[in-house]
Amino acid sequence: MDLYSWKEKVSIPCIDNIEQFWRSIHIWISKPHCISKKIGGADYFEIGFFSLQSIEEFKQYLVDHLHSLSSCNDLRESIQFLIDEFHEKLPKSKIKLGPFEIILRLLYPKNGQYSPENIELIIKDFTKQAIVFIKPVSGERDNLVTNLPYAISFRNKTLILSTVEKGLNDDSLMWLEQMLLPKLSCWMESDHNSTALNSNQLISMNKYLSTYSLLKEKYFHSILKFWNESTNPEKFINEDIAIASYLIVLWGDKCQRFVDLGCGNGLLVYILSGEGHNGVGIDLRARKIWNSYPDFVKLKVDTIAPSLDCVFPEADWVIGNHSDELTPWIPIIASRSSFTTNFFILPCCPFELNGHKYIRNNTSKSCYSDYMDYLENICYVCGIEVERDRLKIPSTKRLCLVSKKRLYKSSDQLSKQAEVNDFVNLKLTSSGGLKMKLRSPEEKVKNCTQLNKEYLEEVVFDIANYIIKSSPIIPSWREGEFVSIRDLASLLSPDRRKFLKDQCGGLQTLLRNHHHVFLVYNGKVKLRKPTIKKLLPKTIKEKKCWFFYNHPDSCPLSDEHCTYKHLS
């Protein structure tokens, strides 16, 4: 095979940086799902350096063996055996350090189903600054990228795509030209960190994808039917299905006993319990959706005061999914519960052991990254080996900590507990005498819904009147000029400002909640001039038009065209 006799199809000018080229290539190899929506994830194996003749023999060796494997797990388990056996079969004179590096990549569709057609042989040529992608097995199935070889090279400040002369269909070529190459060029010019932690590194990607696909089909629509929380159902349902899928694959076939501290809506407990695991969720207050779950879902209202006496000796796993103040205590709780109790933490808001907000120690890192280091240090003190992983969930906070094993013997459990006791007591006493701060079971409402209606109407009228007077009297309808929220706040007395801050988060929250009257943009406010809507929601049409009753020019629309009601 001559790697360089293919026809150049398209080229894109880019920055002159060979390191950035290989960095962008690494992103495409390790995170192909960033470009193709068909791909759920990938595994790749760096096999080593070979001569060109060895590459051809290795490719043929894969062709001879792939069809005998019945599943992706078979391939994952036997890949090292295939490589070792190939080394043994080749004459030693042919195995020499050469310009070609071999990588074997397994592409997984979103449902995780294995297909030999989605295995790729990747050949890096550092001498010619080129990389070649080959499918050792060709088939009639729908491929996730393309079924025929293609190469990407970098020379003269240009990315070049080359393909074989015949056989490449128009759709595949269009995707390579219009999607892959521009994305590589974009990555070269960005500061994207190609060495960032990949998703789901601690579990089998194809098992996760197939489990997620099954759980989503089983639970998503049924949960959506009885969802009665005010939060976004699609985000929370998808996120908890993904977390449950991760834990189920991590735990394997054995039934696990778990406790979910700060379980919130209880959705994770519901899914894990529905899949045969035995656990309980604990939170300081019940949610409306709790009553919709079947009887086998165990949820309990309780205020967990984290201390050295807070233990769950019967639990195999302690879960902290956005557990806030409890998060730094979970390694301590797990270590004191039993020698075999593990934990899973998905941190969100950072808190200290004393329940107060975490203060960053290392200013060269983000607060989130520094907090992960803080949690890992607590794990180390507890004698627990942990690993980080990045979950595939719709959230910006995706890093989790998973305990693996104890760093001490079971016979040293008592001495280790004494060491943990000293560490916790020292931390709490050295925090300036601050006592453990517990969250109130009653959720404080921070919006305008709980304020007195007469008070609200008075504030809204005063602000609207001030905005109207900010513009001169003209023949057209007066919507006023943009006025800064700071200037509007000065209209209120100090007592009123403090009252709004305590009750609804401040003046800006009040204005945004009256979006039918005010347009808030970039810290400034003006009146929102009514416009004709194509469809009038019935629920809105029942409300009175604020402008019709309060604006000096009345409403600029007729009752027929206004979204809100003019006359009783």
Coordinates of C-alpha atoms in Angstrom, one line a residue:
M1 CA 0.0 0.0 0.0
D2 CA 1.4 3.4 -1.0
L3 CA 0.1 5.8 1.6
Y4 CA 0.8 8.8 -0.6
S5 CA -0.6 7.9 -4.0
W6 CA -4.1 9.0 -3.1
K7 CA -5.8 12.0 -4.6
E8 CA -5.8 15.3 -2.6
K9 CA -9.5 16.2 -2.3
V10 CA -9.5 19.4 -0.3
S11 CA -7.2 21.7 1.7
I12 CA -7.7 24.4 4.3
P13 CA -5.2 27.1 5.3
C14 CA -4.3 27.0 9.0
I15 CA -1.7 28.2 11.6
D16 CA 1.9 27.0 11.2
N17 CA 2.2 24.9 14.3
I18 CA 3.0 21.2 14.0
E19 CA 2.4 20.6 17.7
Q20 CA -1.1 22.1 17.4
F21 CA -1.7 19.8 14.4
W22 CA -0.9 16.6 16.4
R23 CA -2.9 17.9 19.3
S24 CA -6.0 18.4 17.2
I25 CA -5.5 14.9 15.7
H26 CA -5.3 13.5 19.2
I27 CA -8.7 15.1 20.0
W28 CA -10.2 13.4 16.9
I29 CA -8.7 10.0 17.9
S30 CA -9.8 10.1 21.6
K31 CA -13.0 12.2 21.4
P32 CA -14.6 11.5 18.0
H33 CA -18.1 12.1 19.5
C34 CA -17.2 15.8 19.6
I35 CA -17.7 15.9 15.8
S36 CA -20.0 13.0 14.9
K37 CA -23.4 12.7 16.6
K38 CA -23.6 9.0 15.5
I39 CA -20.6 8.2 17.8
G40 CA -21.2 7.6 21.5
G41 CA -17.5 7.2 22.4
A42 CA -14.3 5.4 21.5
D43 CA -11.4 3.3 22.9
Y44 CA -8.0 3.4 21.3
F45 CA -4.9 1.2 21.8
E46 CA -1.4 2.5 21.0
I47 CA 0.2 -0.6 19.7
G48 CA 3.7 0.7 18.8
F49 CA 6.1 1.5 16.0
F50 CA 6.4 -0.7 12.9
S51 CA 7.9 -0.6 9.4
L52 CA 5.6 -0.2 6.4
Q53 CA 5.8 -3.9 5.6
S54 CA 4.9 -4.8 9.2
I55 CA 1.8 -2.5 8.9
E56 CA 0.5 -4.4 5.9
E57 CA 1.0 -7.8 7.7
F58 CA -0.6 -6.5 10.9
K59 CA -3.6 -5.2 8.9
Q60 CA -4.0 -8.6 7.2
Y61 CA -3.6 -10.3 10.6
L62 CA -6.5 -8.2 12.0
V63 CA -8.7 -9.1 8.9
D64 CA -8.1 -12.8 9.6
H65 CA -9.1 -12.6 13.2
L66 CA -11.8 -9.9 13.7
H67 CA -14.7 -12.0 12.3
S68 CA -14.1 -14.7 14.8
L69 CA -14.9 -12.3 17.6
S70 CA -18.5 -12.2 18.6
S71 CA -18.6 -9.1 20.7
C72 CA -16.7 -5.9 21.4
N73 CA -15.8 -7.3 24.9
D74 CA -14.2 -10.2 23.2
L75 CA -12.0 -7.8 21.2
R76 CA -11.2 -5.7 24.2
E77 CA -10.1 -8.7 26.2
S78 CA -8.1 -10.3 23.3
I79 CA -6.5 -7.2 21.8
Q80 CA -3.2 -7.5 23.8
F81 CA -3.1 -11.2 22.9
L82 CA -3.4 -10.4 19.2
I83 CA -0.6 -7.8 19.4
D84 CA 1.7 -10.1 21.3
E85 CA 1.1 -13.0 19.0
F86 CA 1.7 -10.8 16.0
H87 CA 5.1 -9.7 17.4
E88 CA 6.0 -13.4 17.9
K89 CA 5.1 -14.3 14.3
L90 CA 7.1 -11.5 12.6
P91 CA 10.8 -12.1 11.9
K92 CA 12.8 -10.0 14.3
S93 CA 14.6 -8.2 11.4
K94 CA 11.3 -6.7 10.4
I95 CA 10.4 -5.2 13.8
K96 CA 12.4 -2.1 14.0
L97 CA 11.8 1.4 15.1
G98 CA 10.4 3.2 12.1
P99 CA 8.5 6.3 11.1
F100 CA 5.1 4.7 11.5
E101 CA 3.1 4.4 14.8
I102 CA 0.1 2.1 14.9
I103 CA -3.1 2.8 16.8
L104 CA -6.2 0.6 16.9
R105 CA -9.4 2.6 17.5
L106 CA -12.8 1.1 18.4
L107 CA -15.7 3.4 17.6
Y108 CA -19.0 2.9 19.5
P109 CA -22.4 4.0 18.3
K110 CA -24.6 5.6 20.9
N111 CA -26.4 2.3 21.6
G112 CA -23.0 0.6 22.3
Q113 CA -23.7 -2.3 19.8
Y114 CA -20.5 -3.8 18.5
S115 CA -19.7 -4.0 14.8
P116 CA -16.3 -5.0 13.3
E117 CA -16.8 -2.4 10.6
N118 CA -16.3 0.3 13.2
I119 CA -12.7 -0.7 14.1
E120 CA -10.0 1.5 12.6
L121 CA -6.3 1.1 12.0
I122 CA -4.6 4.5 12.4
I123 CA -1.1 5.0 11.1
K124 CA 0.9 8.1 12.2
D125 CA 3.8 9.2 10.0
F126 CA 5.8 11.8 11.9
T127 CA 8.3 12.2 9.1
K128 CA 5.8 13.3 6.5
Q129 CA 3.4 14.9 9.2
A130 CA 0.5 12.7 8.0
I131 CA -2.0 10.3 9.5
V132 CA -4.0 7.6 7.8
F133 CA -7.3 6.0 8.8
I134 CA -8.1 2.5 7.5
K135 CA -11.0 0.1 8.1
P136 CA -9.4 -3.4 8.3
V137 CA -12.9 -4.9 7.8
S138 CA -15.3 -3.6 5.1
G139 CA -19.0 -4.3 5.3
E140 CA -22.4 -3.2 4.2
R141 CA -23.5 -1.8 7.5
D142 CA -23.9 1.9 8.2
N143 CA -20.4 3.1 9.3
L144 CA -20.0 5.8 11.8
V145 CA -17.5 7.7 9.7
T146 CA -16.5 6.2 6.4
N147 CA -15.7 2.7 5.2
L148 CA -12.7 3.6 2.9
P149 CA -9.3 4.9 3.8
Y150 CA -8.5 8.6 4.1
A151 CA -5.4 10.6 5.1
I152 CA -4.9 14.0 6.7
S153 CA -1.5 15.7 6.3
F154 CA -0.1 19.0 7.3
R155 CA 2.4 21.0 5.2
N156 CA 3.0 24.6 4.1
K157 CA 0.5 25.9 6.7
T158 CA -2.2 23.8 5.2
L159 CA -4.4 20.9 6.2
I160 CA -4.8 18.4 3.3
L161 CA -7.4 15.7 3.0
S162 CA -6.5 12.8 0.7
T163 CA -8.7 9.8 -0.3
V164 CA -8.6 6.8 -2.6
E165 CA -9.6 7.6 -6.2
K166 CA -12.6 5.3 -6.3
G167 CA -15.3 4.0 -4.0
L168 CA -15.8 7.0 -1.7
N169 CA -19.4 8.0 -1.8
D170 CA -20.4 11.7 -2.0
D171 CA -21.9 11.8 1.6
S172 CA -18.7 10.4 3.2
L173 CA -16.5 12.8 1.2
M174 CA -18.8 15.7 2.0
W175 CA -18.6 14.9 5.7
L176 CA -14.8 14.7 5.7
E177 CA -14.5 18.0 3.7
Q178 CA -17.2 20.0 5.5
M179 CA -17.1 18.6 9.0
L180 CA -13.9 16.9 10.0
L181 CA -11.3 19.1 8.3
P182 CA -12.8 22.5 9.4
K183 CA -13.1 21.1 13.0
L184 CA -9.4 20.1 13.0
S185 CA -8.5 23.5 11.8
C186 CA -10.6 25.1 14.5
W187 CA -9.0 23.0 17.2
M188 CA -5.5 24.0 15.9
E189 CA -6.3 27.6 16.4
S190 CA -8.0 27.2 19.8
D191 CA -6.6 26.5 23.3
H192 CA -8.5 23.3 23.6
N193 CA -6.8 21.0 26.1
S194 CA -6.4 17.7 24.2
T195 CA -4.9 16.1 27.4
A196 CA -8.1 16.7 29.4
L197 CA -9.6 13.7 31.1
N198 CA -11.7 11.6 28.7
S199 CA -15.2 10.6 29.7
N200 CA -15.9 7.3 31.5
Q201 CA -12.3 6.1 31.7
L202 CA -13.0 3.8 34.7
I203 CA -15.6 1.7 33.0
S204 CA -16.2 -0.1 29.6
M205 CA -17.5 2.5 27.2
N206 CA -19.6 0.1 25.1
K207 CA -21.2 -1.4 28.2
Y208 CA -22.0 2.1 29.4
L209 CA -23.5 3.1 26.1
S210 CA -25.6 0.0 25.8
T211 CA -26.8 0.3 29.4
Y212 CA -27.7 4.0 29.0
S213 CA -29.6 3.1 25.8
L214 CA -31.6 0.5 27.6
L215 CA -32.3 2.6 30.7
K216 CA -33.4 5.6 28.7
E217 CA -35.8 3.5 26.7
K218 CA -37.1 2.0 30.0
Y219 CA -37.4 5.0 32.2
F220 CA -37.3 8.3 30.3
H221 CA -40.9 8.6 29.0
S222 CA -42.5 6.9 32.0
I223 CA -40.8 9.4 34.4
L224 CA -41.7 12.3 32.1
K225 CA -45.4 11.3 32.6
F226 CA -45.4 11.8 36.4
W227 CA -42.8 14.5 36.6
N228 CA -44.3 17.3 38.8
E229 CA -41.2 19.2 39.9
S230 CA -40.6 22.8 38.7
T231 CA -37.1 21.9 37.4
N232 CA -36.3 21.0 33.7
P233 CA -37.4 17.3 33.4
E234 CA -35.2 16.5 30.3
K235 CA -32.0 17.6 31.9
F236 CA -32.6 16.0 35.3
I237 CA -33.9 12.7 33.9
N238 CA -31.1 12.3 31.3
E239 CA -28.5 13.2 33.9
D240 CA -29.7 10.7 36.5
I241 CA -30.1 8.0 33.9
A242 CA -26.5 8.6 32.8
I243 CA -25.2 8.5 36.4
A244 CA -27.2 5.3 37.1
S245 CA -25.8 3.7 34.0
Y246 CA -22.3 4.6 35.1
L247 CA -22.8 3.1 38.6
I248 CA -24.5 0.0 37.2
V249 CA -21.5 -0.7 34.9
L250 CA -19.0 0.2 37.7
W251 CA -20.7 -2.2 40.1
G252 CA -21.0 -5.1 37.7
D253 CA -23.4 -8.0 38.2
K254 CA -23.4 -8.1 42.0
C255 CA -26.3 -6.4 43.8
Q256 CA -25.1 -3.5 45.8
R257 CA -26.4 -1.9 49.0
F258 CA -26.2 1.9 48.8
V259 CA -27.2 5.1 50.6
D260 CA -27.7 8.3 48.6
L261 CA -27.0 11.3 50.9
G262 CA -28.9 14.4 49.8
C263 CA -30.9 12.4 47.3
G264 CA -33.0 15.4 46.2
N265 CA -35.8 14.3 43.8
G266 CA -34.8 10.6 44.5
L267 CA -34.6 9.8 40.8
L268 CA -31.2 8.1 41.1
V269 CA -32.5 5.9 43.9
Y270 CA -35.6 5.0 41.8
I271 CA -33.5 3.9 38.8
L272 CA -30.9 2.0 40.8
S273 CA -33.6 0.3 42.9
G274 CA -35.5 -0.6 39.7
E275 CA -32.4 -2.3 38.4
G276 CA -32.2 -4.6 41.4
H277 CA -29.9 -2.7 43.8
N278 CA -30.9 -2.3 47.4
G279 CA -30.6 1.3 48.7
V280 CA -32.2 4.3 50.4
G281 CA -32.1 8.0 49.7
I282 CA -32.0 10.5 52.5
D283 CA -32.7 14.2 52.3
L284 CA -33.7 16.9 54.8
R285 CA -37.0 17.5 53.0
A286 CA -39.4 15.5 50.8
R287 CA -40.1 16.4 47.2
K288 CA -43.4 16.3 45.4
I289 CA -42.3 13.6 43.1
W290 CA -41.5 11.2 45.9
N291 CA -45.2 10.3 46.1
S292 CA -45.1 9.1 42.5
Y293 CA -42.5 6.4 43.0
P294 CA -43.5 2.8 43.5
D295 CA -43.3 1.3 47.0
F296 CA -39.9 -0.4 46.5
V297 CA -38.2 3.0 46.3
K298 CA -37.0 3.8 49.8
L299 CA -36.7 7.6 50.5
K300 CA -36.4 9.1 54.0
V301 CA -36.7 12.6 55.4
D302 CA -33.9 13.2 57.8
T303 CA -31.4 15.9 58.7
I304 CA -27.9 14.4 58.4
A305 CA -25.6 16.2 60.9
P306 CA -22.2 15.1 59.6
S307 CA -20.0 13.9 62.4
L308 CA -17.6 11.1 63.4
D309 CA -20.7 9.2 64.6
C310 CA -22.4 9.3 61.2
V311 CA -21.9 5.9 59.7
F312 CA -23.7 3.4 57.5
P313 CA -22.1 0.0 58.2
E314 CA -24.5 -2.0 56.1
A315 CA -23.8 0.0 52.9
D316 CA -21.5 -1.1 50.2
W317 CA -21.5 2.4 48.6
V318 CA -22.1 5.9 49.9
I319 CA -23.3 8.2 47.1
G320 CA -22.9 12.0 47.1
N321 CA -24.5 13.4 44.0
H322 CA -24.5 17.2 44.3
S323 CA -24.5 16.7 48.1
D324 CA -23.1 20.2 48.8
E325 CA -22.3 20.5 52.6
L326 CA -22.1 16.7 52.9
T327 CA -19.6 16.2 50.1
P328 CA -16.3 16.5 52.0
W329 CA -17.7 14.2 54.7
I330 CA -18.6 11.3 52.4
P331 CA -15.0 9.8 52.4
I332 CA -15.0 10.1 56.2
I333 CA -18.4 8.5 56.5
A334 CA -17.4 5.7 54.1
S335 CA -14.1 5.0 55.9
R336 CA -15.7 4.9 59.3
S337 CA -18.7 2.8 58.1
S338 CA -16.7 -0.3 57.3
F339 CA -13.4 -1.4 55.8
T340 CA -15.2 -2.4 52.6
T341 CA -17.6 0.6 52.2
N342 CA -16.9 2.5 49.0
F343 CA -18.1 5.9 47.8
F344 CA -19.0 7.9 44.6
I345 CA -18.9 11.7 44.7
L346 CA -20.1 14.1 42.1
P347 CA -19.2 17.5 43.6
C348 CA -21.0 20.7 42.7
C349 CA -21.0 23.6 45.1
P350 CA -17.7 23.5 47.2
F351 CA -18.0 23.4 51.0
E352 CA -15.5 22.9 53.8
L353 CA -15.9 20.3 56.6
N354 CA -17.5 23.0 58.8
G355 CA -20.3 23.5 56.3
H356 CA -19.1 26.9 55.1
K357 CA -18.2 27.8 51.5
Y358 CA -14.8 26.5 50.4
I359 CA -12.1 29.1 50.0
R360 CA -9.6 28.4 47.2
N361 CA -6.0 27.6 48.4
N362 CA -4.3 27.4 45.0
T363 CA -5.0 30.6 42.9
S364 CA -3.3 29.1 39.8
K365 CA -6.2 26.7 39.5
S366 CA -10.0 27.2 39.2
C367 CA -12.0 26.9 42.4
Y368 CA -13.6 23.7 41.1
S369 CA -10.2 22.1 40.3
D370 CA -8.7 23.2 43.6
Y371 CA -11.7 21.8 45.4
M372 CA -11.2 18.4 43.7
D373 CA -7.6 18.4 45.1
Y374 CA -9.0 19.2 48.5
L375 CA -11.4 16.3 48.4
E376 CA -8.6 13.9 47.2
N377 CA -6.5 15.0 50.2
I378 CA -9.3 14.1 52.6
C379 CA -9.5 10.7 50.8
Y380 CA -5.8 10.2 51.3
V381 CA -6.0 11.0 55.0
C382 CA -8.8 8.4 55.3
G383 CA -6.5 5.9 53.7
I384 CA -8.7 5.5 50.6
E385 CA -7.3 5.3 47.0
V386 CA -9.5 7.2 44.6
E387 CA -9.6 7.9 40.9
R388 CA -11.1 10.8 39.0
D389 CA -13.4 10.3 36.0
R390 CA -15.5 12.6 33.8
L391 CA -19.1 11.6 33.3
K392 CA -21.1 11.9 30.1
I393 CA -23.9 14.1 31.6
P394 CA -25.6 17.4 30.5
S395 CA -23.8 19.4 33.2
T396 CA -20.7 21.7 33.5
K397 CA -19.8 19.9 36.8
R398 CA -18.9 16.4 35.4
L399 CA -15.8 15.3 37.4
C400 CA -16.4 12.6 39.9
L401 CA -14.4 10.7 42.5
V402 CA -14.6 6.9 42.8
S403 CA -13.0 5.0 45.7
K404 CA -11.1 1.9 44.8
K405 CA -9.5 0.3 47.8
R406 CA -8.0 1.0 51.2
L407 CA -4.3 1.9 51.5
Y408 CA -4.1 0.0 54.8
K409 CA -4.8 -3.5 56.1
S410 CA -8.2 -4.4 57.7
S411 CA -6.3 -5.1 60.9
D412 CA -5.4 -1.4 61.0
Q413 CA -9.0 -0.2 60.8
L414 CA -9.2 1.1 64.4
S415 CA -5.8 3.0 64.3
K416 CA -6.9 4.6 61.0
Q417 CA -10.2 5.7 62.5
A418 CA -8.3 7.4 65.3
E419 CA -6.1 9.1 62.8
V420 CA -9.2 10.4 60.9
N421 CA -10.7 11.5 64.2
D422 CA -7.7 13.7 64.9
F423 CA -7.7 15.1 61.4
V424 CA -11.4 16.1 61.6
N425 CA -11.2 17.6 65.1
L426 CA -8.1 19.6 64.1
K427 CA -9.9 20.9 61.0
L428 CA -13.0 22.0 62.9
T429 CA -11.1 23.6 65.7
S430 CA -8.7 25.5 63.4
S431 CA -11.5 27.1 61.4
G432 CA -11.7 30.1 63.6
G433 CA -14.2 28.6 66.0
L434 CA -16.9 28.2 63.3
K435 CA -19.5 25.7 64.1
M436 CA -20.9 23.2 61.7
K437 CA -23.5 25.0 59.6
L438 CA -26.5 22.9 58.7
R439 CA -29.1 23.7 56.0
S440 CA -32.6 24.5 57.1
P441 CA -35.3 21.9 56.2
E442 CA -37.5 24.7 54.9
E443 CA -36.5 25.9 51.5
K444 CA -36.4 29.7 51.3
V445 CA -38.3 31.0 48.3
K446 CA -36.2 33.6 46.6
N447 CA -38.5 35.1 44.0
C448 CA -41.4 37.7 43.9
T449 CA -44.2 35.1 44.4
Q450 CA -44.2 35.5 48.2
L451 CA -44.3 39.3 48.3
N452 CA -47.4 41.4 49.0
K453 CA -49.2 42.1 45.8
E454 CA -49.9 45.8 46.7
Y455 CA -46.2 46.3 47.4
L456 CA -45.2 44.7 44.1
E457 CA -47.7 46.8 42.1
E458 CA -46.4 49.9 43.8
V459 CA -42.7 49.2 43.0
V460 CA -43.5 48.2 39.4
F461 CA -45.5 51.3 38.8
D462 CA -42.9 53.7 40.2
I463 CA -40.1 52.1 38.1
A464 CA -42.2 52.1 34.9
N465 CA -43.2 55.7 35.5
Y466 CA -39.5 56.7 36.0
I467 CA -38.5 55.0 32.7
I468 CA -41.4 56.7 30.8
K469 CA -40.3 60.1 32.0
S470 CA -36.7 59.4 30.9
S471 CA -37.8 60.0 27.3
P472 CA -39.4 63.2 25.9
I473 CA -43.1 63.3 25.1
I474 CA -43.3 62.3 21.4
P475 CA -46.2 61.4 19.1
S476 CA -45.3 57.7 19.2
W477 CA -45.8 55.3 22.1
R478 CA -43.4 56.0 24.9
E479 CA -41.2 53.0 25.8
G480 CA -38.5 55.0 27.5
E481 CA -34.7 54.8 27.3
F482 CA -32.6 52.1 28.8
V483 CA -31.9 53.0 32.5
S484 CA -29.3 51.2 34.6
I485 CA -30.6 48.9 37.4
R486 CA -28.3 50.7 39.8
D487 CA -30.1 54.0 39.0
L488 CA -33.5 52.4 39.5
A489 CA -32.3 50.9 42.8
S490 CA -31.5 54.4 44.1
L491 CA -35.2 55.3 43.8
L492 CA -36.0 52.8 46.5
S493 CA -35.4 53.5 50.2
P494 CA -32.6 51.5 51.9
D495 CA -35.3 49.5 53.8
R496 CA -37.0 48.6 50.6
R497 CA -33.8 47.6 48.9
K498 CA -32.9 45.3 51.8
F499 CA -36.4 43.9 51.9
L500 CA -36.2 43.0 48.2
K501 CA -32.7 41.5 48.6
D502 CA -33.9 39.3 51.5
Q503 CA -37.2 38.2 49.9
C504 CA -36.5 37.8 46.2
G505 CA -32.8 38.2 45.4
G506 CA -32.9 41.9 44.6
L507 CA -34.5 44.4 42.2
Q508 CA -33.2 42.6 39.1
T509 CA -35.1 39.4 40.0
L510 CA -38.3 41.4 40.5
L511 CA -37.9 43.1 37.1
R512 CA -37.1 39.8 35.3
N513 CA -40.1 38.2 36.8
H514 CA -42.2 41.0 35.3
H515 CA -40.9 40.3 31.8
H516 CA -44.3 41.3 30.3
V517 CA -43.6 44.9 31.5
F518 CA -39.8 45.3 31.4
L519 CA -37.0 44.4 29.0
V520 CA -33.8 43.7 31.0
Y521 CA -30.6 43.6 29.1
N522 CA -27.0 43.9 30.1
G523 CA -27.7 45.5 33.5
K524 CA -30.2 48.0 32.0
V525 CA -34.0 48.2 31.8
K526 CA -36.6 49.8 29.6
L527 CA -40.3 49.0 28.9
R528 CA -41.1 46.1 26.7
K529 CA -43.3 47.5 23.9
P530 CA -46.2 45.1 23.2
T531 CA -46.0 43.4 19.8
I532 CA -48.4 41.3 17.8
K533 CA -47.9 37.6 18.5
K534 CA -49.0 35.0 15.9
L535 CA -50.3 32.6 18.6
L536 CA -51.9 33.8 21.8
P537 CA -51.4 31.4 24.7
K538 CA -54.7 30.9 26.5
T539 CA -53.1 31.1 29.9
I540 CA -51.6 34.5 29.1
K541 CA -54.8 35.9 27.5
E542 CA -56.5 35.6 30.8
K543 CA -54.2 38.1 32.5
K544 CA -54.9 41.9 32.4
C545 CA -52.7 44.0 30.2
W546 CA -50.5 46.1 32.5
F547 CA -50.0 48.9 29.8
F548 CA -53.7 49.2 29.1
Y549 CA -54.4 50.0 32.7
N550 CA -51.2 51.8 33.8
H551 CA -49.3 53.4 30.8
P552 CA -50.2 57.1 30.1
D553 CA -50.5 56.2 26.4
S554 CA -52.4 53.0 27.1
C555 CA -51.5 49.9 25.1
P556 CA -50.3 50.4 21.5
L557 CA -52.2 47.3 20.4
S558 CA -55.9 46.6 20.1
D559 CA -57.6 44.1 22.4
E560 CA -57.7 41.7 19.4
H561 CA -54.0 41.7 18.8
C562 CA -52.7 42.1 22.4
T563 CA -51.4 39.1 24.2
Y564 CA -53.1 40.2 27.3
K565 CA -56.7 41.2 28.2
H566 CA -57.8 44.8 27.9
L567 CA -61.4 44.9 29.2
S568 CA -63.1 42.8 31.8

